[in-house]
Amino acid sequence: LLTPADFFKLNELKMKHKVKQLMEGGKRKSDAIQHDEPSDIVDVNFITGPRKKAKQDYEERIESIKAGREGREKFGHKKGKKTEGTSTTNKEKARHKAFMMVIHKKNAITKKRMSLRDRQIQLTKRGNFKKKKK
């Protein structure tokens, strides 16, 4: 168990540590000046303190983006992309069919009447099947 004297000693040590950090110019040790002998030359980093790299201007950003794009293919999957001259599948046709044409079909009615729990079960089954298929 700690006594009140121990707590007082801990507070003193914390204060000494904070003062030391402030005198060094921040928390980062790499930015702090480490001189053995006193000198009249003051480093700019000591005055301004630790900071991030200066922001790039517009031209530099565009150059870096273009340099990164060289020698790589476009992003995205090629599996779902269609080439010219291919027709749509029956699944796609059914997906884009007008709702009023499909509203009286058996599948639409059963989906409409499903409870929330049944929908969740169906979705998890479908997700698991897709994972196994890959």
mmCIF file of C-alpha atoms in Angstrom:
data_model
loop_
_atom_site.group_PDB
_atom_site.id
_atom_site.type_symbol
_atom_site.label_atom_id
_atom_site.label_comp_id
_atom_site.label_asym_id
_atom_site.label_seq_id
_atom_site.Cartn_x
_atom_site.Cartn_y
_atom_site.Cartn_z
ATOM 1 C CA LEU A 1 0.000 0.000 0.000
ATOM 2 C CA LEU A 2 1.151 3.515 -0.789
ATOM 3 C CA THR A 3 1.260 6.191 1.858
ATOM 4 C CA PRO A 4 0.493 9.895 1.287
ATOM 5 C CA ALA A 5 4.255 10.543 1.322
ATOM 6 C CA ASP A 6 4.667 8.060 -1.556
ATOM 7 C CA PHE A 7 1.974 9.836 -3.577
ATOM 8 C CA PHE A 8 3.675 13.163 -2.929
ATOM 9 C CA LYS A 9 7.001 11.724 -4.122
ATOM 10 C CA LEU A 10 5.330 10.321 -7.283
ATOM 11 C CA ASN A 11 3.792 13.714 -8.085
ATOM 12 C CA GLU A 12 7.199 15.378 -7.677
ATOM 13 C CA LEU A 13 8.789 12.878 -10.082
ATOM 14 C CA LYS A 14 6.019 13.416 -12.640
ATOM 15 C CA MET A 15 6.478 17.177 -12.478
ATOM 16 C CA LYS A 16 10.254 16.839 -12.927
ATOM 17 C CA HIS A 17 9.698 14.594 -15.957
ATOM 18 C CA LYS A 18 7.254 17.097 -17.527
ATOM 19 C CA VAL A 19 9.657 19.980 -16.975
ATOM 20 C CA LYS A 20 12.459 17.952 -18.537
ATOM 21 C CA GLN A 21 10.312 17.213 -21.599
ATOM 22 C CA LEU A 22 9.413 20.879 -22.019
ATOM 23 C CA MET A 23 13.033 21.915 -21.722
ATOM 24 C CA GLU A 24 14.017 19.392 -24.404
ATOM 25 C CA GLY A 25 11.469 20.861 -26.796
ATOM 26 C CA GLY A 26 8.845 18.134 -27.106
ATOM 27 C CA LYS A 27 8.271 14.450 -26.678
ATOM 28 C CA ARG A 28 10.189 13.295 -29.737
ATOM 29 C CA LYS A 29 13.799 12.560 -28.939
ATOM 30 C CA SER A 30 14.938 12.808 -32.560
ATOM 31 C CA ASP A 31 13.885 16.468 -32.773
ATOM 32 C CA ALA A 32 15.472 17.490 -29.480
ATOM 33 C CA ILE A 33 18.826 19.260 -29.580
ATOM 34 C CA GLN A 34 21.624 17.311 -27.983
ATOM 35 C CA HIS A 35 24.552 19.654 -27.362
ATOM 36 C CA ASP A 36 27.340 18.883 -24.934
ATOM 37 C CA GLU A 37 28.631 22.455 -24.786
ATOM 38 C CA PRO A 38 26.449 25.584 -24.757
ATOM 39 C CA SER A 39 26.429 27.612 -27.963
ATOM 40 C CA ASP A 40 24.839 30.839 -29.132
ATOM 41 C CA ILE A 41 23.403 29.214 -32.321
ATOM 42 C CA VAL A 42 19.761 28.148 -31.948
ATOM 43 C CA ASP A 43 18.271 25.457 -34.153
ATOM 44 C CA VAL A 44 15.009 26.265 -35.974
ATOM 45 C CA ASN A 45 13.505 22.897 -34.999
ATOM 46 C CA PHE A 46 13.975 23.767 -31.330
ATOM 47 C CA ILE A 47 11.900 26.945 -31.727
ATOM 48 C CA THR A 48 9.138 25.584 -33.974
ATOM 49 C CA GLY A 49 8.987 22.163 -32.333
ATOM 50 C CA PRO A 50 8.150 18.829 -33.961
ATOM 51 C CA ARG A 51 5.906 19.068 -37.036
ATOM 52 C CA LYS A 52 4.812 17.096 -40.026
ATOM 53 C CA LYS A 53 6.315 17.224 -43.479
ATOM 54 C CA ALA A 54 5.220 20.303 -45.409
ATOM 55 C CA LYS A 55 2.295 19.734 -47.768
ATOM 56 C CA GLN A 56 3.014 19.205 -51.423
ATOM 57 C CA ASP A 57 1.779 21.688 -53.945
ATOM 58 C CA TYR A 58 -0.585 20.657 -56.738
ATOM 59 C CA GLU A 59 2.080 19.915 -59.350
ATOM 60 C CA GLU A 60 4.109 17.701 -56.990
ATOM 61 C CA ARG A 61 1.020 15.687 -56.082
ATOM 62 C CA ILE A 62 0.069 15.175 -59.727
ATOM 63 C CA GLU A 63 3.635 14.094 -60.563
ATOM 64 C CA SER A 64 3.721 11.580 -57.702
ATOM 65 C CA ILE A 65 0.320 10.185 -58.723
ATOM 66 C CA LYS A 66 1.390 9.756 -62.342
ATOM 67 C CA ALA A 67 4.669 8.146 -61.280
ATOM 68 C CA GLY A 68 2.732 5.630 -59.178
ATOM 69 C CA ARG A 69 0.423 4.764 -62.076
ATOM 70 C CA GLU A 70 3.202 3.871 -64.476
ATOM 71 C CA GLY A 71 3.622 0.173 -65.139
ATOM 72 C CA ARG A 72 0.440 -1.073 -63.499
ATOM 73 C CA GLU A 73 -2.928 -2.236 -64.754
ATOM 74 C CA LYS A 74 -6.228 -0.564 -63.975
ATOM 75 C CA PHE A 75 -7.951 -1.406 -60.711
ATOM 76 C CA GLY A 76 -11.035 -3.624 -60.526
ATOM 77 C CA HIS A 77 -12.049 -7.172 -61.324
ATOM 78 C CA LYS A 78 -12.145 -8.338 -64.900
ATOM 79 C CA LYS A 79 -14.558 -11.167 -64.109
ATOM 80 C CA GLY A 80 -17.716 -9.046 -64.187
ATOM 81 C CA LYS A 81 -16.642 -6.792 -67.066
ATOM 82 C CA LYS A 82 -18.305 -7.449 -70.379
ATOM 83 C CA THR A 83 -16.708 -7.235 -73.710
ATOM 84 C CA GLU A 84 -18.516 -5.690 -76.627
ATOM 85 C CA GLY A 85 -20.983 -7.883 -78.417
ATOM 86 C CA THR A 86 -22.027 -10.005 -75.418
ATOM 87 C CA SER A 87 -25.645 -10.174 -74.331
ATOM 88 C CA THR A 88 -27.040 -10.061 -70.817
ATOM 89 C CA THR A 89 -27.640 -13.217 -68.791
ATOM 90 C CA ASN A 90 -31.067 -14.370 -67.671
ATOM 91 C CA LYS A 91 -30.206 -13.443 -64.077
ATOM 92 C CA GLU A 92 -29.433 -9.883 -65.112
ATOM 93 C CA LYS A 93 -32.638 -9.694 -67.138
ATOM 94 C CA ALA A 94 -34.676 -10.908 -64.162
ATOM 95 C CA ARG A 95 -32.932 -8.431 -61.869
ATOM 96 C CA HIS A 96 -33.764 -5.476 -64.088
ATOM 97 C CA LYS A 97 -37.306 -6.571 -64.909
ATOM 98 C CA ALA A 98 -40.099 -4.191 -63.939
ATOM 99 C CA PHE A 99 -41.442 -4.923 -60.451
ATOM 100 C CA MET A 100 -45.082 -4.842 -61.546
ATOM 101 C CA MET A 101 -44.390 -7.723 -63.932
ATOM 102 C CA VAL A 102 -42.900 -9.859 -61.164
ATOM 103 C CA ILE A 103 -45.127 -8.922 -58.218
ATOM 104 C CA HIS A 104 -47.546 -11.874 -58.541
ATOM 105 C CA LYS A 105 -44.908 -14.577 -59.010
ATOM 106 C CA LYS A 106 -44.525 -17.204 -56.295
ATOM 107 C CA ASN A 107 -40.909 -16.328 -55.440
ATOM 108 C CA ALA A 108 -41.717 -12.649 -54.994
ATOM 109 C CA ILE A 109 -44.686 -13.411 -52.759
ATOM 110 C CA THR A 110 -42.694 -15.796 -50.526
ATOM 111 C CA LYS A 111 -39.837 -13.317 -50.227
ATOM 112 C CA LYS A 112 -42.307 -10.606 -49.299
ATOM 113 C CA ARG A 113 -43.862 -12.729 -46.530
ATOM 114 C CA MET A 114 -40.575 -13.930 -45.031
ATOM 115 C CA SER A 115 -39.835 -12.948 -41.464
ATOM 116 C CA LEU A 116 -36.700 -11.023 -40.605
ATOM 117 C CA ARG A 117 -35.101 -14.123 -39.078
ATOM 118 C CA ASP A 118 -35.767 -16.157 -42.234
ATOM 119 C CA ARG A 119 -34.173 -13.431 -44.353
ATOM 120 C CA GLN A 120 -31.076 -13.450 -42.149
ATOM 121 C CA ILE A 121 -30.752 -17.223 -42.411
ATOM 122 C CA GLN A 122 -31.153 -17.115 -46.177
ATOM 123 C CA LEU A 123 -28.528 -14.375 -46.519
ATOM 124 C CA THR A 124 -25.981 -16.228 -44.388
ATOM 125 C CA LYS A 125 -26.547 -19.423 -46.366
ATOM 126 C CA ARG A 126 -26.089 -17.558 -49.638
ATOM 127 C CA GLY A 127 -22.910 -15.892 -48.367
ATOM 128 C CA ASN A 128 -21.447 -19.198 -47.186
ATOM 129 C CA PHE A 129 -22.268 -20.847 -50.503
ATOM 130 C CA LYS A 130 -20.530 -18.072 -52.425
ATOM 131 C CA LYS A 131 -17.441 -18.420 -50.220
ATOM 132 C CA LYS A 132 -17.307 -22.184 -50.813
ATOM 133 C CA LYS A 133 -17.757 -21.684 -54.543
ATOM 134 C CA LYS A 134 -14.628 -19.503 -54.788
#
